Coordinates of C-alpha atoms in Angstrom, one line a residue:
X1 CA -114.0 52.7 -4.3
X2 CA -113.9 55.3 -1.6
X3 CA -110.1 56.1 -2.8
X4 CA -111.6 56.8 -6.2
X5 CA -114.2 59.1 -4.7
X6 CA -111.9 61.0 -2.8
X7 CA -109.8 61.6 -6.0
X8 CA -112.5 62.8 -8.0
X9 CA -113.6 65.4 -5.3
X10 CA -110.2 66.3 -4.8
X11 CA -109.6 67.0 -8.5
X12 CA -113.0 68.9 -8.9
X13 CA -112.3 71.3 -5.9
X14 CA -108.8 72.1 -7.3
X15 CA -110.1 72.5 -11.0
X16 CA -112.5 74.9 -9.8
X17 CA -110.4 76.7 -7.2
X18 CA -112.6 75.4 -4.3
X19 CA -111.4 74.1 -1.3
X20 CA -108.3 75.1 0.7
X21 CA -106.2 75.4 -2.5
X22 CA -104.4 72.2 -1.7
X23 CA -104.8 69.0 -4.3
X24 CA -104.3 65.5 -3.4
X25 CA -102.6 64.0 -6.1
X26 CA -102.8 60.7 -7.3
X27 CA -100.1 58.0 -6.8
X28 CA -97.5 58.6 -9.5
X29 CA -94.7 56.3 -8.4
X30 CA -91.9 56.5 -5.8
X31 CA -89.8 59.3 -7.4
X32 CA -90.3 63.1 -7.7
X33 CA -87.6 65.5 -9.5
X34 CA -85.4 62.5 -9.3
X35 CA -85.5 61.4 -5.5
X36 CA -87.0 58.6 -4.2
X37 CA -89.8 59.5 -2.2
X38 CA -93.1 58.7 -0.6
X39 CA -96.1 57.8 -3.2
X40 CA -98.8 60.4 -1.6
X41 CA -98.7 63.9 -3.0
X42 CA -100.0 67.1 -1.8
X43 CA -99.7 70.1 -4.1
X44 CA -100.5 73.5 -2.7
X45 CA -99.4 76.9 -1.4
X46 CA -97.4 77.2 1.7
X47 CA -99.6 79.2 3.9
X48 CA -97.4 79.6 6.9
X49 CA -94.3 78.5 8.3
X50 CA -93.8 77.3 12.0
X51 CA -90.4 76.8 12.6
X52 CA -87.6 75.4 10.4
X53 CA -89.1 72.1 9.8
X54 CA -92.7 72.4 10.0
X55 CA -95.3 74.4 7.2
X56 CA -98.6 74.4 6.4
X57 CA -99.8 73.4 2.9
X58 CA -103.3 74.1 1.8
X59 CA -104.5 73.5 5.5
X60 CA -102.2 70.6 6.1
X61 CA -99.5 70.4 8.8
X62 CA -96.3 69.2 7.2
X63 CA -93.1 68.2 9.1
X64 CA -90.1 68.1 7.1
X65 CA -88.7 64.4 6.8
X66 CA -84.9 63.7 7.6
X67 CA -84.2 67.0 9.2
X68 CA -84.6 68.6 12.6
X69 CA -84.3 72.5 13.0
X70 CA -83.5 74.3 15.9
X71 CA -86.3 75.0 18.2
X72 CA -87.8 78.8 18.1
X73 CA -86.4 79.1 21.6
X74 CA -82.9 78.1 20.8
X75 CA -80.4 80.4 19.4
X76 CA -80.9 79.7 15.6
X77 CA -84.4 78.8 15.8
X78 CA -86.1 81.9 14.7
X79 CA -83.3 82.3 11.9
X80 CA -84.0 78.7 10.5
X81 CA -87.8 79.8 10.4
X82 CA -86.8 83.0 8.6
X83 CA -85.0 80.7 6.3
X84 CA -87.7 78.4 5.2
X85 CA -90.2 81.3 5.1
X86 CA -87.9 83.0 2.6
X87 CA -87.7 79.7 0.7
X88 CA -91.4 78.8 0.6
X89 CA -94.0 80.9 2.2
X90 CA -96.7 82.0 -0.3
X91 CA -95.1 79.5 -3.1
X92 CA -96.6 76.1 -4.6
X93 CA -94.9 73.4 -3.2
X94 CA -95.1 69.4 -4.2
X95 CA -94.9 67.3 -0.4
X96 CA -94.2 63.8 -1.0
X97 CA -95.0 61.5 1.8
X98 CA -95.6 57.8 3.2
X99 CA -97.0 58.4 6.4
X100 CA -98.2 61.1 9.2
X101 CA -96.7 61.5 12.7
X102 CA -98.1 61.2 16.1
X103 CA -99.4 64.8 15.8
X104 CA -101.3 63.6 12.6
X105 CA -98.8 65.8 10.5
X106 CA -97.8 64.5 7.4
X107 CA -93.8 63.5 7.3
X108 CA -92.7 64.7 3.9
X109 CA -90.3 65.6 1.5
X110 CA -91.0 69.3 0.2
X111 CA -90.0 70.4 -3.5
X112 CA -90.6 74.0 -5.1
X113 CA -91.7 73.8 -8.7
X114 CA -88.5 74.2 -9.9
X115 CA -87.4 70.9 -8.0
X116 CA -85.4 72.7 -5.6
X117 CA -85.2 69.8 -2.6
X118 CA -86.7 71.9 0.4
X119 CA -85.4 69.8 3.4
X120 CA -82.0 69.1 1.8
X121 CA -81.6 72.9 1.0
X122 CA -82.3 73.5 4.8
X123 CA -79.3 71.1 5.9
X124 CA -77.1 72.6 3.2
X125 CA -77.4 76.3 4.1
X126 CA -77.0 75.3 7.5
X127 CA -80.5 76.0 8.8
X128 CA -81.6 72.4 10.1
X129 CA -79.6 69.0 11.2
X130 CA -79.5 65.9 9.1
X131 CA -81.9 63.9 11.4
X132 CA -79.8 60.6 11.3
X133 CA -82.0 58.5 13.9
X134 CA -84.2 58.2 11.1
X135 CA -82.1 57.5 8.1
X136 CA -83.4 54.1 7.5
X137 CA -86.8 55.7 5.9
X138 CA -84.6 57.0 3.1
X139 CA -82.4 55.4 0.3
X140 CA -78.8 55.3 0.9
X141 CA -78.3 58.0 -1.8
X142 CA -80.5 60.5 0.1
X143 CA -78.5 59.7 3.7
X144 CA -75.2 60.2 1.5
X145 CA -76.4 63.5 0.0
X146 CA -77.8 64.9 3.7
X147 CA -74.5 63.8 5.1
X148 CA -72.6 65.6 2.7
X149 CA -74.8 68.5 3.1
X150 CA -74.0 68.7 6.7
X151 CA -70.6 68.2 6.3
X152 CA -70.6 71.1 3.8
X153 CA -72.7 73.5 5.9
X154 CA -70.4 72.5 9.1
X155 CA -66.9 73.0 7.2
X156 CA -68.1 76.4 5.9
X157 CA -69.5 77.5 9.3
X158 CA -72.9 78.4 7.6
X159 CA -75.9 78.9 10.0
X160 CA -76.1 77.2 12.8
X161 CA -72.7 75.9 12.5
X162 CA -71.6 79.3 13.2
X163 CA -71.3 78.6 16.8
X164 CA -71.6 75.7 18.9
X165 CA -75.1 74.4 18.3
X166 CA -77.0 72.3 20.5
X167 CA -78.9 69.5 18.5
X168 CA -82.9 70.5 18.7
X169 CA -83.5 66.6 20.1
X170 CA -81.2 67.1 22.8
X171 CA -82.5 70.7 23.9
X172 CA -86.0 68.5 23.8
X173 CA -85.2 65.5 25.5
X174 CA -82.0 65.7 27.1
X175 CA -80.4 62.7 25.2
X176 CA -78.7 62.1 22.0
X177 CA -80.9 60.5 19.1
X178 CA -80.1 56.8 19.0
X179 CA -78.8 56.4 15.3
X180 CA -79.1 53.1 13.8
X181 CA -76.2 50.6 13.2
X182 CA -77.8 49.2 9.8
X183 CA -80.9 49.3 8.2
X184 CA -83.7 46.6 7.5
X185 CA -83.5 47.2 3.6
X186 CA -79.7 46.5 3.6
X187 CA -78.2 49.8 2.9
X188 CA -75.2 50.9 5.0
X189 CA -76.4 52.8 7.8
X190 CA -74.0 55.6 7.3
X191 CA -71.0 57.0 5.0

């Protein structure tokens, strides 16, 4: 009953232009733009870009899943943020997600209205790393797509791959991220 009430309020606010401009769409399945994703949706305008992997959509902080961008105090950090800003700031996007992180941010996959997969594109253009430590949270096809995008960016020396880049998790913690050898869903952990 409460879920129905929240849905009705969200629809009413989005229909009349009220609220913060975001709508929390109903669960519509496990795919969006042909990609396996979380069932929950936020549709709204990107109002700010914090760094290369965190945006605000209609007042909700969204951490882009499966990627990790350089911190702002790292060599490519401001460029990474600039890339993400150019891609989505002021535009309507759909965020698909299944959970929030310990900082109460939505951890989601961002799609532009033309189905551009923003998270994957950030890796492809060399603006972020594929965050393999969390690979078991996505299906095998997505793991392969992220790994291939990162390999292409590295081979072409795009963006952060133009020089010796330190992974943001190393910068933050001083230790390498632990990559699982296998995933509970039975998919191979890596290519």
